[in-house]
Amino acid sequence: FSTTYTVSLLDSVNQTASGQFKIISESTPLSVSTDIAVATLYAYGDPVPFKPVLSTGGNGNITYSINPSLPTGLNFNTADGTITGVATSLINNITFTITVTDQLGQYESSNFVMSVIPIPIEIVESTGNVTFYSNEEITPYAPLTVDGGSGSIVYSINPELPEGIYFNTSTGVISGTTGDYSRTRKDRKR
């Protein structure tokens, strides 16, 4: 708003004077900028809260909205524009618009791009070569350690293990009892 005020003066001998001034009250401009233009998250990864858009100015309560909706597992804080949670569905290069609105109805928007990708799977050898002796119960062990991956991991082995030795396709653990390997192949055929 803008209002002109007049101030009048009167002294003890009836002299007068007056002057005017204006009070202008403007709303504080709302400004929004993208802080994180591209966000890449891992599905089922560690939660990493982030605020893709920053705002300054505005009047009264500031609220944030996002469009389209975030992927499953992520939450949007309408009070400060922070994204939290753990994404459980994959998306590729989706543009999101965050709109910031103040109490007077001023609003500004800014975009960012987000992808949710699978956690890369890596295999780390944990035991190297292992020697088994004939007719020996094997202490269960995992020859490889897995790091990363998304959801359930299914293990397989090739070629097939000898008779009596088992490979767990859910855990990658080898167990069982070895056979009699003291005989040669020729002896076994007789």
PDB file of N, CA, C and O in Angstrom, residues 22-63:
ATOM      1  N   LYS A  22       5.242  10.194   2.400  1.00  0.00           N
ATOM      2  CA  LYS A  22       4.519   9.015   1.933  1.00  0.00           C
ATOM      3  C   LYS A  22       5.106   7.778   2.598  1.00  0.00           C
ATOM      4  O   LYS A  22       6.323   7.649   2.726  1.00  0.00           O
ATOM      5  N   ILE A  23       4.247   6.895   3.035  1.00  0.00           N
ATOM      6  CA  ILE A  23       4.680   5.576   3.509  1.00  0.00           C
ATOM      7  C   ILE A  23       4.256   4.571   2.444  1.00  0.00           C
ATOM      8  O   ILE A  23       3.073   4.477   2.099  1.00  0.00           O
ATOM      9  N   ILE A  24       5.235   3.896   1.960  1.00  0.00           N
ATOM     10  CA  ILE A  24       4.985   2.866   0.955  1.00  0.00           C
ATOM     11  C   ILE A  24       5.340   1.523   1.581  1.00  0.00           C
ATOM     12  O   ILE A  24       6.451   1.341   2.082  1.00  0.00           O
ATOM     13  N   SER A  25       4.413   0.642   1.570  1.00  0.00           N
ATOM     14  CA  SER A  25       4.660  -0.697   2.083  1.00  0.00           C
ATOM     15  C   SER A  25       4.481  -1.681   0.935  1.00  0.00           C
ATOM     16  O   SER A  25       3.389  -1.818   0.391  1.00  0.00           O
ATOM     17  N   GLU A  26       5.562  -2.310   0.567  1.00  0.00           N
ATOM     18  CA  GLU A  26       5.495  -3.297  -0.497  1.00  0.00           C
ATOM     19  C   GLU A  26       5.792  -4.672   0.081  1.00  0.00           C
ATOM     20  O   GLU A  26       6.517  -4.803   1.061  1.00  0.00           O
ATOM     21  N   SER A  27       5.238  -5.664  -0.564  1.00  0.00           N
ATOM     22  CA  SER A  27       5.552  -7.020  -0.122  1.00  0.00           C
ATOM     23  C   SER A  27       6.988  -7.332  -0.505  1.00  0.00           C
ATOM     24  O   SER A  27       7.513  -6.817  -1.490  1.00  0.00           O
ATOM     25  N   THR A  28       7.628  -8.144   0.321  1.00  0.00           N
ATOM     26  CA  THR A  28       8.994  -8.560   0.030  1.00  0.00           C
ATOM     27  C   THR A  28       8.947  -9.518  -1.151  1.00  0.00           C
ATOM     28  O   THR A  28       8.216 -10.505  -1.115  1.00  0.00           O
ATOM     29  N   PRO A  29       9.666  -9.230  -2.204  1.00  0.00           N
ATOM     30  CA  PRO A  29       9.613 -10.116  -3.367  1.00  0.00           C
ATOM     31  C   PRO A  29      10.063 -11.533  -3.009  1.00  0.00           C
ATOM     32  O   PRO A  29      10.969 -11.727  -2.205  1.00  0.00           O
ATOM     33  N   LEU A  30       9.407 -12.487  -3.603  1.00  0.00           N
ATOM     34  CA  LEU A  30       9.739 -13.896  -3.417  1.00  0.00           C
ATOM     35  C   LEU A  30      10.671 -14.302  -4.555  1.00  0.00           C
ATOM     36  O   LEU A  30      10.396 -14.017  -5.716  1.00  0.00           O
ATOM     37  N   SER A  31      11.767 -14.930  -4.202  1.00  0.00           N
ATOM     38  CA  SER A  31      12.730 -15.374  -5.204  1.00  0.00           C
ATOM     39  C   SER A  31      13.027 -16.854  -4.979  1.00  0.00           C
ATOM     40  O   SER A  31      13.213 -17.288  -3.842  1.00  0.00           O
ATOM     41  N   VAL A  32      13.062 -17.610  -6.065  1.00  0.00           N
ATOM     42  CA  VAL A  32      13.311 -19.049  -5.991  1.00  0.00           C
ATOM     43  C   VAL A  32      14.423 -19.394  -6.970  1.00  0.00           C
ATOM     44  O   VAL A  32      14.441 -18.889  -8.099  1.00  0.00           O
ATOM     45  N   SER A  33      15.350 -20.234  -6.529  1.00  0.00           N
ATOM     46  CA  SER A  33      16.424 -20.682  -7.418  1.00  0.00           C
ATOM     47  C   SER A  33      16.668 -22.172  -7.221  1.00  0.00           C
ATOM     48  O   SER A  33      16.415 -22.719  -6.149  1.00  0.00           O
ATOM     49  N   THR A  34      17.153 -22.812  -8.273  1.00  0.00           N
ATOM     50  CA  THR A  34      17.478 -24.235  -8.210  1.00  0.00           C
ATOM     51  C   THR A  34      18.849 -24.387  -7.579  1.00  0.00           C
ATOM     52  O   THR A  34      19.826 -23.800  -8.047  1.00  0.00           O
ATOM     53  N   ASP A  35      18.923 -25.170  -6.497  1.00  0.00           N
ATOM     54  CA  ASP A  35      20.188 -25.431  -5.825  1.00  0.00           C
ATOM     55  C   ASP A  35      20.802 -26.732  -6.337  1.00  0.00           C
ATOM     56  O   ASP A  35      22.010 -26.845  -6.463  1.00  0.00           O
ATOM     57  N   ILE A  36      19.966 -27.728  -6.622  1.00  0.00           N
ATOM     58  CA  ILE A  36      20.418 -29.013  -7.148  1.00  0.00           C
ATOM     59  C   ILE A  36      19.656 -29.241  -8.448  1.00  0.00           C
ATOM     60  O   ILE A  36      18.471 -29.575  -8.434  1.00  0.00           O
ATOM     61  N   ALA A  37      20.327 -29.056  -9.566  1.00  0.00           N
ATOM     62  CA  ALA A  37      19.662 -29.158 -10.874  1.00  0.00           C
ATOM     63  C   ALA A  37      19.403 -30.602 -11.275  1.00  0.00           C
ATOM     64  O   ALA A  37      18.396 -30.904 -11.912  1.00  0.00           O
ATOM     65  N   VAL A  38      20.311 -31.523 -10.893  1.00  0.00           N
ATOM     66  CA  VAL A  38      20.169 -32.937 -11.239  1.00  0.00           C
ATOM     67  C   VAL A  38      20.463 -33.754  -9.996  1.00  0.00           C
ATOM     68  O   VAL A  38      21.526 -33.608  -9.388  1.00  0.00           O
ATOM     69  N   ALA A  39      19.521 -34.619  -9.616  1.00  0.00           N
ATOM     70  CA  ALA A  39      19.693 -35.486  -8.447  1.00  0.00           C
ATOM     71  C   ALA A  39      19.599 -36.940  -8.904  1.00  0.00           C
ATOM     72  O   ALA A  39      18.645 -37.318  -9.581  1.00  0.00           O
ATOM     73  N   THR A  40      20.603 -37.739  -8.532  1.00  0.00           N
ATOM     74  CA  THR A  40      20.586 -39.169  -8.822  1.00  0.00           C
ATOM     75  C   THR A  40      20.631 -39.907  -7.496  1.00  0.00           C
ATOM     76  O   THR A  40      21.569 -39.738  -6.715  1.00  0.00           O
ATOM     77  N   LEU A  41      19.605 -40.712  -7.251  1.00  0.00           N
ATOM     78  CA  LEU A  41      19.500 -41.471  -6.011  1.00  0.00           C
ATOM     79  C   LEU A  41      19.566 -42.957  -6.332  1.00  0.00           C
ATOM     80  O   LEU A  41      19.210 -43.377  -7.431  1.00  0.00           O
ATOM     81  N   TYR A  42      19.978 -43.754  -5.337  1.00  0.00           N
ATOM     82  CA  TYR A  42      19.972 -45.205  -5.485  1.00  0.00           C
ATOM     83  C   TYR A  42      18.701 -45.775  -4.870  1.00  0.00           C
ATOM     84  O   TYR A  42      18.351 -45.436  -3.732  1.00  0.00           O
ATOM     85  N   ALA A  43      18.024 -46.635  -5.621  1.00  0.00           N
ATOM     86  CA  ALA A  43      16.851 -47.332  -5.086  1.00  0.00           C
ATOM     87  C   ALA A  43      17.308 -48.196  -3.917  1.00  0.00           C
ATOM     88  O   ALA A  43      18.330 -48.881  -4.003  1.00  0.00           O
ATOM     89  N   TYR A  44      16.580 -48.143  -2.839  1.00  0.00           N
ATOM     90  CA  TYR A  44      16.876 -48.891  -1.616  1.00  0.00           C
ATOM     91  C   TYR A  44      18.213 -48.488  -1.008  1.00  0.00           C
ATOM     92  O   TYR A  44      18.782 -49.218  -0.218  1.00  0.00           O
ATOM     93  N   GLY A  45      18.737 -47.333  -1.382  1.00  0.00           N
ATOM     94  CA  GLY A  45      20.013 -46.853  -0.848  1.00  0.00           C
ATOM     95  C   GLY A  45      19.823 -46.135   0.471  1.00  0.00           C
ATOM     96  O   GLY A  45      18.721 -46.076   1.031  1.00  0.00           O
ATOM     97  N   ASP A  46      20.892 -45.582   0.976  1.00  0.00           N
ATOM     98  CA  ASP A  46      20.831 -44.820   2.221  1.00  0.00           C
ATOM     99  C   ASP A  46      20.005 -43.554   2.006  1.00  0.00           C
ATOM    100  O   ASP A  46      20.109 -42.917   0.960  1.00  0.00           O
ATOM    101  N   PRO A  47      19.191 -43.193   3.000  1.00  0.00           N
ATOM    102  CA  PRO A  47      18.420 -41.949   2.851  1.00  0.00           C
ATOM    103  C   PRO A  47      19.352 -40.741   2.888  1.00  0.00           C
ATOM    104  O   PRO A  47      20.211 -40.646   3.757  1.00  0.00           O
ATOM    105  N   VAL A  48      19.193 -39.864   1.912  1.00  0.00           N
ATOM    106  CA  VAL A  48      20.005 -38.648   1.841  1.00  0.00           C
ATOM    107  C   VAL A  48      19.046 -37.483   1.639  1.00  0.00           C
ATOM    108  O   VAL A  48      18.590 -37.226   0.534  1.00  0.00           O
ATOM    109  N   PRO A  49      18.694 -36.773   2.717  1.00  0.00           N
ATOM    110  CA  PRO A  49      17.783 -35.637   2.536  1.00  0.00           C
ATOM    111  C   PRO A  49      18.438 -34.551   1.693  1.00  0.00           C
ATOM    112  O   PRO A  49      19.644 -34.318   1.810  1.00  0.00           O
ATOM    113  N   PHE A  50      17.657 -33.947   0.821  1.00  0.00           N
ATOM    114  CA  PHE A  50      18.192 -32.852   0.019  1.00  0.00           C
ATOM    115  C   PHE A  50      17.077 -31.861  -0.295  1.00  0.00           C
ATOM    116  O   PHE A  50      15.901 -32.189  -0.265  1.00  0.00           O
ATOM    117  N   LYS A  51      17.489 -30.629  -0.552  1.00  0.00           N
ATOM    118  CA  LYS A  51      16.570 -29.532  -0.848  1.00  0.00           C
ATOM    119  C   LYS A  51      16.957 -28.965  -2.206  1.00  0.00           C
ATOM    120  O   LYS A  51      17.906 -28.184  -2.310  1.00  0.00           O
ATOM    121  N   PRO A  52      16.234 -29.377  -3.273  1.00  0.00           N
ATOM    122  CA  PRO A  52      16.638 -28.979  -4.615  1.00  0.00           C
ATOM    123  C   PRO A  52      16.426 -27.505  -4.941  1.00  0.00           C
ATOM    124  O   PRO A  52      17.066 -26.969  -5.832  1.00  0.00           O
ATOM    125  N   VAL A  53      15.521 -26.831  -4.217  1.00  0.00           N
ATOM    126  CA  VAL A  53      15.175 -25.446  -4.530  1.00  0.00           C
ATOM    127  C   VAL A  53      15.347 -24.588  -3.283  1.00  0.00           C
ATOM    128  O   VAL A  53      14.978 -24.990  -2.183  1.00  0.00           O
ATOM    129  N   LEU A  54      15.917 -23.407  -3.455  1.00  0.00           N
ATOM    130  CA  LEU A  54      16.067 -22.449  -2.360  1.00  0.00           C
ATOM    131  C   LEU A  54      15.161 -21.252  -2.614  1.00  0.00           C
ATOM    132  O   LEU A  54      14.965 -20.850  -3.757  1.00  0.00           O
ATOM    133  N   SER A  55      14.614 -20.699  -1.541  1.00  0.00           N
ATOM    134  CA  SER A  55      13.780 -19.502  -1.692  1.00  0.00           C
ATOM    135  C   SER A  55      14.247 -18.428  -0.716  1.00  0.00           C
ATOM    136  O   SER A  55      14.765 -18.726   0.351  1.00  0.00           O
ATOM    137  N   THR A  56      14.060 -17.171  -1.129  1.00  0.00           N
ATOM    138  CA  THR A  56      14.344 -16.029  -0.262  1.00  0.00           C
ATOM    139  C   THR A  56      13.192 -15.049  -0.394  1.00  0.00           C
ATOM    140  O   THR A  56      12.477 -15.035  -1.398  1.00  0.00           O
ATOM    141  N   GLY A  57      13.022 -14.227   0.626  1.00  0.00           N
ATOM    142  CA  GLY A  57      11.973 -13.212   0.598  1.00  0.00           C
ATOM    143  C   GLY A  57      10.617 -13.819   0.854  1.00  0.00           C
ATOM    144  O   GLY A  57      10.469 -14.829   1.523  1.00  0.00           O
ATOM    145  N   GLY A  58       9.617 -13.176   0.297  1.00  0.00           N
ATOM    146  CA  GLY A  58       8.248 -13.601   0.532  1.00  0.00           C
ATOM    147  C   GLY A  58       7.721 -13.026   1.826  1.00  0.00           C
ATOM    148  O   GLY A  58       8.453 -12.420   2.608  1.00  0.00           O
ATOM    149  N   ASN A  59       6.439 -13.213   2.045  1.00  0.00           N
ATOM    150  CA  ASN A  59       5.776 -12.637   3.213  1.00  0.00           C
ATOM    151  C   ASN A  59       5.000 -13.708   3.956  1.00  0.00           C
ATOM    152  O   ASN A  59       4.269 -14.483   3.351  1.00  0.00           O
ATOM    153  N   GLY A  60       5.148 -13.718   5.271  1.00  0.00           N
ATOM    154  CA  GLY A  60       4.400 -14.663   6.103  1.00  0.00           C
ATOM    155  C   GLY A  60       4.857 -16.090   5.884  1.00  0.00           C
ATOM    156  O   GLY A  60       6.015 -16.354   5.556  1.00  0.00           O
ATOM    157  N   ASN A  61       3.916 -17.020   6.062  1.00  0.00           N
ATOM    158  CA  ASN A  61       4.234 -18.437   5.901  1.00  0.00           C
ATOM    159  C   ASN A  61       4.556 -18.751   4.447  1.00  0.00           C
ATOM    160  O   ASN A  61       3.848 -18.338   3.537  1.00  0.00           O
ATOM    161  N   ILE A  62       5.613 -19.509   4.267  1.00  0.00           N
ATOM    162  CA  ILE A  62       6.032 -19.959   2.937  1.00  0.00           C
ATOM    163  C   ILE A  62       5.696 -21.443   2.844  1.00  0.00           C
ATOM    164  O   ILE A  62       5.996 -22.213   3.753  1.00  0.00           O
ATOM    165  N   THR A  63       5.074 -21.852   1.735  1.00  0.00           N
ATOM    166  CA  THR A  63       4.776 -23.272   1.533  1.00  0.00           C
ATOM    167  C   THR A  63       5.375 -23.727   0.204  1.00  0.00           C
ATOM    168  O   THR A  63       5.577 -22.935  -0.709  1.00  0.00           O
TER     169      THR A  63
END
